[in-house]
C-alpha cells in the first residue's frame, strides 16, 4: 500500500472513478471493500489516518449485541451475529472467540440471563462461537479470581468475538488496495464539484502532507465520515439539517491483574442502564463504556472527569481489588455517530445502532449509524445504490467471503499474531538491519522493524499513526508511548527520508496528543 503510487492515480485528470468514498473508518472501508469486490473503480479519501476517529476507539468486541436483543432489535442482532461469524473466518489473525462471564447475585438474574443468552446462541446458528451455560460459584471464582464474592450465586458464561479495531481497519484498507482500490490517508475533501443539473460529478481534495490541490471526477460520492457526516451534508447543501448526535464512550486501560483471568466480565446493568465490559486485550484490561451526549464532534475527544469516576466506581462494585485513578495506564474516548433523536428524546442507549443510507438531491449518498461488527454489510447496502445513482448495472457483492489482508491458517504466536501472514516478512527486516530487532520499549514486545514496516507498507506518516494505530501502545500505556516517541520518530525519519525538523515537529505533536490519554491522579 504505497501512498505515492496512489497519489499518482489521483493525478490522472482523465480518469472517472465509479465511486469516491469520503472517510477511512469502518464505514468507508466497508464501502470501498464491497465496491471493489464488484469490479468497480474506487477511491477512498481520509482526512487524517485510517480509523483515527471512532473506529480505533471501540470496546474491541465483534458482537451481535446482547443489549440490542434485550431492547427487542432482533433484525440487528441476527445481522450482526452473521457478520461476526464471517469476520472471525475472514480475519482469524485479528479476531478471536472471547468467553464472557456475567456474575449472578440473584436467582432471578440467573433465569433472565440464561434464557436471553440461549436465544442469542440459537440466533447465531451454525456461526455460534460456543454454548452459554450457568456455572457454579466456585467455577466463577476460579475463572474470575478478582470478582466480588459477597452474595455471589454463580455466573453465566457466553461467547462473543474480540478484535483489534485499528489493525482491522488497516488490513481492510490493504485488502481493498490489493483488489485495485486507491486508498489514501491525509487527503482532505475541500469541496464537491457539481454539473449544470446540480448533480455531484467530482471532488476537490487537498493532500494534507504536501498541500497539493487536486480535482477528481466520479460517478458516485459516498459520505462515510461518521460523526462528521453533517459537515459533508452541509458542504452539499448549506441548509441541510443536522442528522448526527455524537455520543461519547470512554474506556480505561489497566493491568490484567484487576480481573485475574482470561475471561471477560460483563456487568449487564449499571446505574445509567448501560452495560459495562472489562475485557482482556493485548495483555491489559480494557474497561468501559459510558454514553455521554456531546454537542460538537471532535477528532480527538477527551474523557470527562465524571466519566472516569463512573467507570472506576462501577467496576469497583464488582471487583475485590478496587482500581483507582493511579492504576489507569491510559484513557481513550470515542464518539458514536448516532442518528439525532427527535425533539424531546435524549436517551442515546435507546437510539437504534442500525445503519441508514440517505440519498441527497445532488446524488450524494450518506451512510450513518451502524457498528464495527456490521461494517461489511453497511458497505454492501450502500454500494447497492450505485444503479439508482448512475443507471449502470451492478455485479453482485463478493465481500462476504473476502479474506482480509494478513489472513493465515497458522497464526503466529505472541504479539506477532495481529500481523498474520506479514509477521515473517517483518522479522525478515531484522536480517537486513540488525538494529531493527531492538525493542521499542522495555515493557512491550514490539521491535523497531515494526515501525519500518508500517512506514513502508502500511502508509504510516506520523509518529501517532505508529504508536496509536499500527502498534497500540498509546491506548495500552500512554506513558510508555511518550517514552518511546523519540526512538520511533528517529526510525521513521530514516524510513521516510525526513530531517531533524520533521522529528522535532512530530515529537511536539505527539506529546500534545498523548497527554490527553494520561489520567490525572487527583
Short mmCIF file of C-alpha atoms in Angstrom, two decimals:
data_model
loop_
_atom_site.label_atom_id
_atom_site.label_comp_id
_atom_site.label_asym_id
_atom_site.label_seq_id
_atom_site.Cartn_x
_atom_site.Cartn_y
_atom_site.Cartn_z
CA UNK A 1 0.00 0.00 0.00
CA UNK A 2 2.05 2.87 -1.35
CA UNK A 3 0.91 6.47 -0.81
CA UNK A 4 2.93 8.00 -3.66
CA UNK A 5 1.70 5.42 -6.19
CA UNK A 6 -1.90 6.01 -5.11
CA UNK A 7 -1.43 9.78 -5.34
CA UNK A 8 -0.30 9.35 -8.94
CA UNK A 9 -3.59 7.60 -9.73
CA UNK A 10 -5.41 10.64 -8.35
CA UNK A 11 -3.37 12.98 -10.57
CA UNK A 12 -4.76 11.33 -13.73
CA UNK A 13 -7.27 14.03 -14.76
CA UNK A 14 -8.92 11.89 -17.44
CA UNK A 15 -9.93 9.12 -15.00
CA UNK A 16 -13.57 8.90 -13.92
CA UNK A 17 -13.96 6.83 -10.75
CA UNK A 18 -17.10 4.76 -10.24
CA UNK A 19 -17.24 5.52 -6.52
CA UNK A 20 -15.38 8.05 -4.37
CA UNK A 21 -15.63 7.35 -0.64
CA UNK A 22 -15.06 10.13 1.89
CA UNK A 23 -13.92 8.65 5.22
CA UNK A 24 -11.43 5.94 6.16
CA UNK A 25 -13.08 4.46 9.24
CA UNK A 26 -15.00 1.18 9.38
CA UNK A 27 -17.96 2.52 7.32
CA UNK A 28 -15.92 3.97 4.48
CA UNK A 29 -13.60 0.96 4.34
CA UNK A 30 -16.63 -1.34 4.22
CA UNK A 31 -17.97 0.60 1.22
CA UNK A 32 -14.58 0.52 -0.57
CA UNK A 33 -14.11 -3.21 0.04
CA UNK A 34 -17.60 -4.11 -1.18
CA UNK A 35 -17.42 -1.83 -4.25
CA UNK A 36 -14.05 -3.18 -5.37
CA UNK A 37 -15.32 -6.76 -4.84
CA UNK A 38 -17.94 -6.00 -7.52
CA UNK A 39 -15.36 -4.76 -10.03
CA UNK A 40 -16.00 -1.02 -9.57
CA UNK A 41 -13.18 1.53 -9.64
CA UNK A 42 -12.91 3.05 -6.17
CA UNK A 43 -11.04 5.87 -4.49
CA UNK A 44 -11.17 6.31 -0.70
CA UNK A 45 -10.06 9.58 0.91
CA UNK A 46 -9.42 10.01 4.64
CA UNK A 47 -8.54 13.47 6.00
CA UNK A 48 -6.47 12.04 8.90
CA UNK A 49 -5.24 8.46 9.31
CA UNK A 50 -7.30 5.32 8.74
CA UNK A 51 -9.51 4.70 11.81
CA UNK A 52 -8.15 7.83 13.52
CA UNK A 53 -11.64 8.58 14.89
CA UNK A 54 -14.29 6.32 16.38
CA UNK A 55 -13.10 3.18 14.58
CA UNK A 56 -9.93 2.80 16.68
CA UNK A 57 -11.68 3.61 19.98
CA UNK A 58 -14.19 0.77 20.36
CA UNK A 59 -14.65 -1.75 23.19
CA UNK A 60 -12.70 -4.18 20.93
CA UNK A 61 -15.72 -6.50 20.56
CA UNK A 62 -17.10 -8.16 17.43
CA UNK A 63 -20.53 -8.84 18.83
CA UNK A 64 -24.14 -9.47 17.98
CA UNK A 65 -25.21 -7.12 20.74
CA UNK A 66 -26.72 -8.80 23.78
CA UNK A 67 -28.07 -5.38 24.78
CA UNK A 68 -29.90 -4.89 21.47
CA UNK A 69 -31.55 -8.27 21.99
CA UNK A 70 -32.89 -7.04 25.34
CA UNK A 71 -34.24 -3.97 23.50
CA UNK A 72 -36.03 -6.24 21.01
CA UNK A 73 -33.93 -5.24 17.96
CA UNK A 74 -33.98 -8.80 16.58
CA UNK A 75 -33.10 -7.89 12.96
CA UNK A 76 -29.95 -6.00 14.01
CA UNK A 77 -28.79 -8.86 16.26
CA UNK A 78 -29.37 -11.51 13.54
CA UNK A 79 -27.44 -9.43 11.00
CA UNK A 80 -24.60 -8.74 13.46
CA UNK A 81 -24.28 -12.40 14.52
CA UNK A 82 -23.92 -13.48 10.89
CA UNK A 83 -21.31 -10.77 10.23
CA UNK A 84 -19.49 -11.67 13.48
CA UNK A 85 -19.17 -15.28 12.36
CA UNK A 86 -17.87 -14.34 8.91
CA UNK A 87 -15.39 -11.81 10.28
CA UNK A 88 -13.86 -14.44 12.57
CA UNK A 89 -13.45 -16.67 9.49
CA UNK A 90 -12.06 -13.96 7.19
CA UNK A 91 -9.63 -12.31 9.64
CA UNK A 92 -8.56 -15.01 12.13
CA UNK A 93 -5.28 -13.17 12.87
CA UNK A 94 -7.17 -10.16 14.25
CA UNK A 95 -10.21 -11.78 15.84
CA UNK A 96 -10.80 -14.40 18.48
CA UNK A 97 -13.50 -16.14 20.44
CA UNK A 98 -13.84 -14.36 23.80
CA UNK A 99 -15.72 -16.04 26.70
CA UNK A 100 -17.67 -13.61 28.91
CA UNK A 101 -18.96 -14.18 32.41
CA UNK A 102 -21.95 -12.35 33.91
CA UNK A 103 -21.66 -12.66 37.72
CA UNK A 104 -25.02 -13.69 39.20
CA UNK A 105 -26.11 -12.28 42.57
CA UNK A 106 -29.87 -13.10 42.47
CA UNK A 107 -31.70 -16.20 41.24
CA UNK A 108 -33.97 -14.06 39.08
CA UNK A 109 -30.86 -12.82 37.21
CA UNK A 110 -29.84 -16.43 36.62
CA UNK A 111 -33.19 -17.21 34.94
CA UNK A 112 -33.28 -13.94 32.99
CA UNK A 113 -29.73 -14.03 31.58
CA UNK A 114 -29.63 -17.79 30.98
CA UNK A 115 -32.83 -17.57 28.90
CA UNK A 116 -31.74 -14.48 26.97
CA UNK A 117 -28.34 -15.93 26.12
CA UNK A 118 -29.84 -19.24 24.96
CA UNK A 119 -31.82 -17.19 22.40
CA UNK A 120 -28.57 -15.37 21.44
CA UNK A 121 -26.86 -18.76 20.87
CA UNK A 122 -29.79 -20.04 18.83
CA UNK A 123 -29.87 -16.90 16.64
CA UNK A 124 -26.18 -17.35 15.73
CA UNK A 125 -26.99 -20.80 14.29
CA UNK A 126 -24.04 -22.54 12.64
CA UNK A 127 -21.86 -19.47 13.27
CA UNK A 128 -22.22 -19.81 17.05
CA UNK A 129 -18.93 -19.37 18.94
CA UNK A 130 -19.82 -21.53 21.95
CA UNK A 131 -22.70 -22.56 24.20
CA UNK A 132 -23.85 -20.29 27.00
CA UNK A 133 -24.30 -22.00 30.37
CA UNK A 134 -24.65 -21.36 34.09
CA UNK A 135 -21.52 -22.07 36.16
CA UNK A 136 -21.24 -22.56 39.91
CA UNK A 137 -19.93 -20.00 42.39
CA UNK A 138 -16.62 -21.90 42.76
CA UNK A 139 -16.07 -22.07 38.98
CA UNK A 140 -16.92 -18.36 38.63
CA UNK A 141 -14.28 -17.50 41.29
CA UNK A 142 -11.76 -19.82 39.64
CA UNK A 143 -12.26 -18.14 36.27
CA UNK A 144 -12.62 -14.57 37.60
CA UNK A 145 -10.42 -14.62 40.74
CA UNK A 146 -10.92 -10.88 41.35
CA UNK A 147 -14.73 -10.87 41.17
CA UNK A 148 -16.67 -9.69 44.24
CA UNK A 149 -17.66 -12.84 46.15
CA UNK A 150 -20.18 -11.45 48.65
CA UNK A 151 -23.65 -12.70 47.68
CA UNK A 152 -22.30 -14.39 44.50
CA UNK A 153 -24.52 -17.28 43.34
CA UNK A 154 -22.52 -18.24 40.25
CA UNK A 155 -22.11 -16.92 36.72
CA UNK A 156 -23.49 -17.20 33.21
CA UNK A 157 -20.87 -17.81 30.53
CA UNK A 158 -21.47 -16.80 26.91
CA UNK A 159 -19.24 -16.24 23.86
CA UNK A 160 -18.64 -13.24 21.63
CA UNK A 161 -15.82 -12.06 19.38
CA UNK A 162 -12.90 -9.81 20.21
CA UNK A 163 -10.64 -7.93 17.76
CA UNK A 164 -8.04 -5.25 17.19
CA UNK A 165 -10.10 -2.46 15.62
CA UNK A 166 -7.40 -0.17 14.18
CA UNK A 167 -5.41 -3.11 12.79
CA UNK A 168 -8.56 -4.49 11.14
CA UNK A 169 -9.25 -1.08 9.54
CA UNK A 170 -5.71 -1.02 8.22
CA UNK A 171 -5.90 -4.58 6.89
CA UNK A 172 -9.23 -3.82 5.15
CA UNK A 173 -7.58 -0.79 3.52
CA UNK A 174 -4.75 -3.07 2.35
CA UNK A 175 -7.24 -5.66 1.06
CA UNK A 176 -9.14 -3.03 -0.94
CA UNK A 177 -5.82 -1.65 -2.23
CA UNK A 178 -4.71 -5.13 -3.38
CA UNK A 179 -8.05 -5.64 -5.15
CA UNK A 180 -7.48 -2.42 -7.10
CA UNK A 181 -8.94 0.40 -4.98
CA UNK A 182 -6.97 3.60 -4.49
CA UNK A 183 -6.90 4.37 -0.75
CA UNK A 184 -5.29 7.46 0.74
CA UNK A 185 -4.89 8.85 4.24
CA UNK A 186 -4.26 12.55 4.97
CA UNK A 187 -6.36 13.58 1.93
CA UNK A 188 -8.94 16.20 2.82
CA UNK A 189 -12.05 16.78 0.71
CA UNK A 190 -12.35 20.57 0.43
CA UNK A 191 -15.31 20.79 -1.95
CA UNK A 192 -17.88 18.98 -4.07
CA UNK A 193 -17.94 19.53 -7.84
CA UNK A 194 -21.41 19.64 -9.47
CA UNK A 195 -22.56 19.60 -13.10
CA UNK A 196 -25.06 22.03 -14.66
CA UNK A 197 -28.03 19.98 -13.36
CA UNK A 198 -26.73 20.21 -9.76
CA UNK A 199 -25.59 16.59 -9.51
CA UNK A 200 -22.23 15.76 -7.93
CA UNK A 201 -19.64 14.88 -10.55
CA UNK A 202 -16.39 15.18 -8.65
CA UNK A 203 -14.40 16.25 -5.59
CA UNK A 204 -11.79 18.87 -4.75
CA UNK A 205 -9.11 17.44 -2.49
CA UNK A 206 -6.01 18.64 -0.67
CA UNK A 207 -3.05 16.44 0.25
CA UNK A 208 -2.52 17.32 3.93
CA UNK A 209 1.14 16.27 3.65
CA UNK A 210 2.27 18.40 0.70
CA UNK A 211 -0.72 20.84 0.42
CA UNK A 212 -1.08 19.82 -3.27
CA UNK A 213 -4.60 20.52 -4.60
CA UNK A 214 -6.32 18.06 -6.92
CA UNK A 215 -9.70 17.57 -8.53
CA UNK A 216 -11.15 14.16 -9.35
CA UNK A 217 -14.14 13.01 -11.41
CA UNK A 218 -16.53 10.40 -10.06
CA UNK A 219 -19.96 8.90 -10.80
CA UNK A 220 -20.99 8.49 -7.16
CA UNK A 221 -19.81 10.01 -3.88
CA UNK A 222 -20.31 8.27 -0.54
CA UNK A 223 -20.17 10.32 2.65
CA UNK A 224 -18.95 7.84 5.28
CA UNK A 225 -17.45 10.31 7.72
CA UNK A 226 -19.16 9.08 10.90
CA UNK A 227 -19.64 11.88 13.44
CA UNK A 228 -18.53 14.40 10.78
CA UNK A 229 -21.26 13.40 8.26
CA UNK A 230 -23.12 16.71 8.76
CA UNK A 231 -20.06 18.68 7.57
CA UNK A 232 -20.20 16.98 4.15
CA UNK A 233 -24.03 17.23 4.03
CA UNK A 234 -23.72 20.97 4.67
CA UNK A 235 -20.95 21.26 2.07
CA UNK A 236 -23.52 19.81 -0.36
CA UNK A 237 -26.40 21.92 0.94
CA UNK A 238 -25.77 24.70 3.49
CA UNK A 239 -29.42 24.39 4.59
CA UNK A 240 -29.15 20.66 5.40
CA UNK A 241 -30.49 19.86 8.89
CA UNK A 242 -28.24 18.16 11.43
CA UNK A 243 -28.57 14.36 11.33
CA UNK A 244 -25.88 13.27 13.83
CA UNK A 245 -25.89 13.29 17.62
CA UNK A 246 -22.38 12.48 18.89
CA UNK A 247 -22.40 10.26 21.98
CA UNK A 248 -19.12 9.75 23.84
CA UNK A 249 -17.92 6.43 25.17
CA UNK A 250 -14.72 6.18 27.21
CA UNK A 251 -12.51 3.25 28.19
CA UNK A 252 -9.92 2.89 30.92
CA UNK A 253 -6.95 0.56 30.45
CA UNK A 254 -5.30 -1.09 33.45
CA UNK A 255 -3.25 -4.14 34.34
CA UNK A 256 -4.86 -7.53 33.76
CA UNK A 257 -4.49 -8.48 37.45
CA UNK A 258 -7.62 -6.44 38.27
CA UNK A 259 -9.68 -9.21 36.70
CA UNK A 260 -7.29 -12.08 37.05
CA UNK A 261 -8.32 -14.48 34.28
CA UNK A 262 -8.69 -14.88 30.52
CA UNK A 263 -12.45 -14.44 30.64
CA UNK A 264 -14.10 -11.07 30.20
CA UNK A 265 -16.54 -9.62 32.72
CA UNK A 266 -19.91 -8.28 31.61
CA UNK A 267 -21.92 -6.14 34.03
CA UNK A 268 -25.40 -6.09 32.49
CA UNK A 269 -26.86 -3.13 34.37
CA UNK A 270 -25.07 -0.01 35.56
CA UNK A 271 -26.77 2.92 37.22
CA UNK A 272 -27.28 4.67 33.84
CA UNK A 273 -28.83 1.50 32.41
CA UNK A 274 -25.87 0.65 30.18
CA UNK A 275 -23.68 -2.42 30.03
CA UNK A 276 -20.11 -2.30 31.38
CA UNK A 277 -17.40 -4.57 29.99
CA UNK A 278 -13.98 -5.48 31.38
CA UNK A 279 -12.14 -7.24 28.55
CA UNK A 280 -8.62 -8.75 28.47
CA UNK A 281 -6.90 -7.24 25.41
CA UNK A 282 -3.20 -7.26 24.40
CA UNK A 283 -2.24 -8.32 27.97
CA UNK A 284 -4.10 -5.39 29.54
CA UNK A 285 -7.67 -4.91 30.75
CA UNK A 286 -9.99 -2.56 28.83
CA UNK A 287 -12.91 -1.32 30.96
CA UNK A 288 -15.84 0.66 29.53
CA UNK A 289 -18.03 2.24 28.41
CA UNK A 290 -20.05 5.42 29.01
CA UNK A 291 -22.73 7.18 27.00
CA UNK A 292 -22.47 10.97 27.24
CA UNK A 293 -24.10 13.33 24.77
CA UNK A 294 -21.63 15.77 23.22
CA UNK A 295 -22.69 18.68 21.07
CA UNK A 296 -19.54 19.00 18.96
CA UNK A 297 -17.77 16.29 17.00
CA UNK A 298 -14.01 16.30 17.65
CA UNK A 299 -11.25 14.27 16.03
CA UNK A 300 -9.51 13.86 19.41
CA UNK A 301 -12.27 13.74 22.04
CA UNK A 302 -11.30 13.76 25.73
CA UNK A 303 -12.77 11.79 28.62
CA UNK A 304 -14.68 13.85 31.16
CA UNK A 305 -13.72 13.50 34.84
CA UNK A 306 -17.25 12.34 35.69
CA UNK A 307 -16.99 9.56 33.07
CA UNK A 308 -13.67 8.35 34.53
CA UNK A 309 -15.22 8.34 38.01
CA UNK A 310 -18.30 6.47 36.77
CA UNK A 311 -16.26 3.65 35.16
CA UNK A 312 -13.97 3.29 38.21
CA UNK A 313 -16.90 3.33 40.62
CA UNK A 314 -18.95 0.80 38.63
CA UNK A 315 -16.00 -1.57 38.14
CA UNK A 316 -15.13 -1.29 41.85
CA UNK A 317 -18.60 -2.56 42.73
CA UNK A 318 -17.74 -5.93 41.14
CA UNK A 319 -14.02 -6.36 41.89
CA UNK A 320 -12.18 -7.32 45.08
CA UNK A 321 -9.23 -5.06 44.23
CA UNK A 322 -10.68 -1.59 43.66
CA UNK A 323 -8.96 0.24 40.78
CA UNK A 324 -8.06 3.88 41.41
CA UNK A 325 -7.04 6.67 39.05
CA UNK A 326 -3.37 5.87 39.75
CA UNK A 327 -3.91 2.35 38.32
CA UNK A 328 -5.10 3.60 34.93
CA UNK A 329 -2.42 3.23 32.23
CA UNK A 330 -4.44 5.05 29.58
CA UNK A 331 -7.87 6.52 28.97
CA UNK A 332 -9.36 6.87 25.50
CA UNK A 333 -12.61 8.39 24.28
CA UNK A 334 -14.59 7.80 21.11
CA UNK A 335 -17.70 9.39 19.61
CA UNK A 336 -20.58 7.28 18.31
CA UNK A 337 -22.35 8.78 15.28
CA UNK A 338 -25.93 8.26 16.47
CA UNK A 339 -28.92 9.40 14.45
CA UNK A 340 -30.05 12.67 16.03
CA UNK A 341 -33.18 11.87 18.09
CA UNK A 342 -36.48 13.68 17.60
CA UNK A 343 -37.19 16.68 19.79
CA UNK A 344 -37.66 15.79 23.44
CA UNK A 345 -35.86 12.43 23.31
CA UNK A 346 -32.32 12.29 24.71
CA UNK A 347 -31.78 8.67 25.74
CA UNK A 348 -28.93 7.57 23.48
CA UNK A 349 -28.98 3.97 24.63
CA UNK A 350 -32.48 3.73 23.09
CA UNK A 351 -31.37 5.02 19.68
CA UNK A 352 -31.02 2.08 17.31
CA UNK A 353 -27.49 1.13 16.24
CA UNK A 354 -28.85 0.11 12.81
CA UNK A 355 -27.27 1.94 9.88
CA UNK A 356 -29.08 4.22 7.47
CA UNK A 357 -28.35 5.24 3.88
CA UNK A 358 -29.58 8.70 2.82
CA UNK A 359 -29.55 9.99 -0.77
CA UNK A 360 -29.49 13.79 -1.22
CA UNK A 361 -30.94 15.65 -4.24
CA UNK A 362 -27.43 16.14 -5.61
CA UNK A 363 -26.89 12.35 -5.60
CA UNK A 364 -24.64 12.45 -2.50
CA UNK A 365 -25.02 9.10 -0.70
CA UNK A 366 -24.55 9.30 3.09
CA UNK A 367 -24.04 6.25 5.31
CA UNK A 368 -24.74 6.88 9.00
CA UNK A 369 -25.02 4.86 12.21
CA UNK A 370 -24.11 1.20 12.38
CA UNK A 371 -21.38 -0.58 14.33
CA UNK A 372 -17.99 -2.15 13.63
CA UNK A 373 -19.31 -5.72 13.51
CA UNK A 374 -21.62 -4.94 10.57
CA UNK A 375 -19.10 -2.77 8.63
CA UNK A 376 -19.18 -5.09 5.57
CA UNK A 377 -22.99 -5.28 5.36
CA UNK A 378 -23.16 -1.49 5.73
CA UNK A 379 -20.81 -1.24 2.76
CA UNK A 380 -22.85 -3.68 0.68
CA UNK A 381 -26.13 -1.84 1.41
CA UNK A 382 -24.53 1.47 0.38
CA UNK A 383 -22.97 0.20 -2.86
CA UNK A 384 -26.41 -1.21 -3.80
CA UNK A 385 -27.42 2.44 -4.53
CA UNK A 386 -24.91 2.62 -7.41
CA UNK A 387 -27.53 1.65 -10.02
CA UNK A 388 -30.02 4.23 -8.71
CA UNK A 389 -27.35 6.97 -8.88
CA UNK A 390 -25.70 6.06 -12.21
CA UNK A 391 -28.22 3.92 -14.10
CA UNK A 392 -25.47 1.31 -14.62
CA UNK A 393 -25.91 -2.37 -13.82
CA UNK A 394 -24.05 -3.70 -10.80
CA UNK A 395 -22.39 -7.05 -10.20
CA UNK A 396 -23.41 -8.99 -7.07
CA UNK A 397 -21.37 -8.35 -3.91
CA UNK A 398 -18.48 -10.74 -3.22
CA UNK A 399 -17.28 -9.18 0.04
CA UNK A 400 -18.94 -11.71 2.38
CA UNK A 401 -16.26 -14.34 1.78
CA UNK A 402 -13.36 -11.97 1.13
CA UNK A 403 -10.29 -12.93 3.15
CA UNK A 404 -8.71 -9.91 4.85
CA UNK A 405 -5.04 -8.98 4.29
CA UNK A 406 -2.84 -10.98 6.67
CA UNK A 407 -5.18 -14.00 6.56
CA UNK A 408 -3.41 -17.23 7.52
CA UNK A 409 -4.42 -20.56 8.99
CA UNK A 410 -1.22 -20.61 11.05
CA UNK A 411 -1.50 -17.66 13.41
CA UNK A 412 1.95 -16.51 14.63
CA UNK A 413 2.46 -16.63 18.39
CA UNK A 414 2.63 -13.74 20.83
CA UNK A 415 2.22 -10.15 19.72
CA UNK A 416 3.05 -11.20 16.13
CA UNK A 417 -0.43 -12.70 15.75
CA UNK A 418 -2.01 -9.40 14.62
CA UNK A 419 0.27 -9.29 11.57
CA UNK A 420 -0.85 -12.71 10.36
CA UNK A 421 0.99 -13.65 7.17
CA UNK A 422 3.04 -10.41 7.32
CA UNK A 423 4.79 -11.38 10.59
CA UNK A 424 7.56 -13.39 8.90
CA UNK A 425 8.24 -10.53 6.44
CA UNK A 426 8.66 -8.06 9.32
CA UNK A 427 11.00 -10.45 11.15
CA UNK A 428 12.98 -10.74 7.88
CA UNK A 429 13.73 -6.99 8.07
CA UNK A 430 15.91 -7.59 11.15
CA UNK A 431 18.30 -9.66 8.99
CA UNK A 432 18.60 -6.70 6.59
CA UNK A 433 19.36 -4.41 9.56
CA UNK A 434 20.07 -5.97 12.99
CA UNK A 435 19.46 -2.55 14.59
CA UNK A 436 15.76 -3.01 13.84
CA UNK A 437 15.49 -6.01 16.16
CA UNK A 438 15.81 -3.67 19.18
CA UNK A 439 12.71 -3.27 21.38
CA UNK A 440 10.74 -0.02 21.17
CA UNK A 441 10.05 -0.07 24.93
CA UNK A 442 11.28 -2.46 27.66
CA UNK A 443 7.73 -3.26 28.84
CA UNK A 444 6.43 -4.11 25.33
CA UNK A 445 7.36 -6.88 22.87
CA UNK A 446 7.34 -4.60 19.77
CA UNK A 447 10.57 -4.02 17.84
CA UNK A 448 11.82 -1.23 15.54
CA UNK A 449 11.29 -3.41 12.44
CA UNK A 450 7.54 -2.93 13.00
CA UNK A 451 8.00 0.83 12.72
CA UNK A 452 9.90 0.45 9.43
CA UNK A 453 7.28 -1.97 8.10
CA UNK A 454 4.43 0.41 8.95
CA UNK A 455 6.14 3.22 7.01
CA UNK A 456 6.96 1.03 4.00
CA UNK A 457 3.73 -0.99 3.74
CA UNK A 458 1.02 0.48 5.96
CA UNK A 459 1.02 4.16 4.97
CA UNK A 460 2.12 5.42 8.40
CA UNK A 461 3.31 9.02 8.05
CA UNK A 462 3.15 10.36 11.60
CA UNK A 463 4.53 9.13 14.95
CA UNK A 464 0.96 8.93 16.23
CA UNK A 465 -0.03 6.62 13.31
CA UNK A 466 2.56 4.12 14.54
CA UNK A 467 2.19 4.39 18.32
CA UNK A 468 -1.61 4.64 18.36
CA UNK A 469 -2.86 2.50 15.47
CA UNK A 470 -0.08 0.37 13.89
CA UNK A 471 1.12 -0.84 17.29
CA UNK A 472 -1.39 0.02 20.03
CA UNK A 473 0.96 1.36 22.69
CA UNK A 474 -0.71 4.77 23.13
CA UNK A 475 -4.01 3.26 24.26
CA UNK A 476 -2.37 0.47 26.27
CA UNK A 477 0.05 2.64 28.25
CA UNK A 478 0.21 6.34 27.39
CA UNK A 479 3.38 7.00 29.40
CA UNK A 480 5.22 4.11 27.68
CA UNK A 481 4.17 5.59 24.33
CA UNK A 482 5.52 9.02 25.32
CA UNK A 483 8.80 7.41 26.42
CA UNK A 484 9.05 5.58 23.06
CA UNK A 485 8.21 8.52 20.80
CA UNK A 486 11.77 9.71 20.14
CA UNK A 487 13.03 6.27 19.16
CA UNK A 488 10.03 5.81 16.85
CA UNK A 489 10.43 9.28 15.29
CA UNK A 490 14.12 8.67 14.52
CA UNK A 491 13.40 5.28 12.95
CA UNK A 492 10.57 6.76 10.88
CA UNK A 493 12.76 9.66 9.74
CA UNK A 494 15.21 7.19 8.19
CA UNK A 495 12.43 5.13 6.55
CA UNK A 496 10.59 8.20 5.22
CA UNK A 497 13.74 10.27 4.46
CA UNK A 498 12.83 13.10 6.84
CA UNK A 499 15.11 15.57 8.66
CA UNK A 500 15.57 16.71 12.26
CA UNK A 501 12.97 19.49 11.82
CA UNK A 502 10.38 16.83 10.98
CA UNK A 503 11.42 14.78 14.05
CA UNK A 504 11.09 17.82 16.36
CA UNK A 505 7.70 18.79 14.94
CA UNK A 506 6.38 15.21 15.18
CA UNK A 507 7.53 14.83 18.79
CA UNK A 508 5.81 18.10 19.77
CA UNK A 509 2.60 16.97 18.01
CA UNK A 510 2.65 13.55 19.58
CA UNK A 511 3.28 14.89 23.09
CA UNK A 512 0.22 17.16 22.77
CA UNK A 513 -1.98 14.22 21.71
CA UNK A 514 -0.57 11.61 24.12
CA UNK A 515 -1.09 13.79 27.18
CA UNK A 516 -4.86 13.51 26.60
CA UNK A 517 -4.55 9.74 27.19
CA UNK A 518 -2.86 10.16 30.55
CA UNK A 519 -5.08 10.26 33.61
CA UNK A 520 -4.53 12.95 36.18
CA UNK A 521 -4.46 11.23 39.58
CA UNK A 522 -6.39 13.83 41.57
#
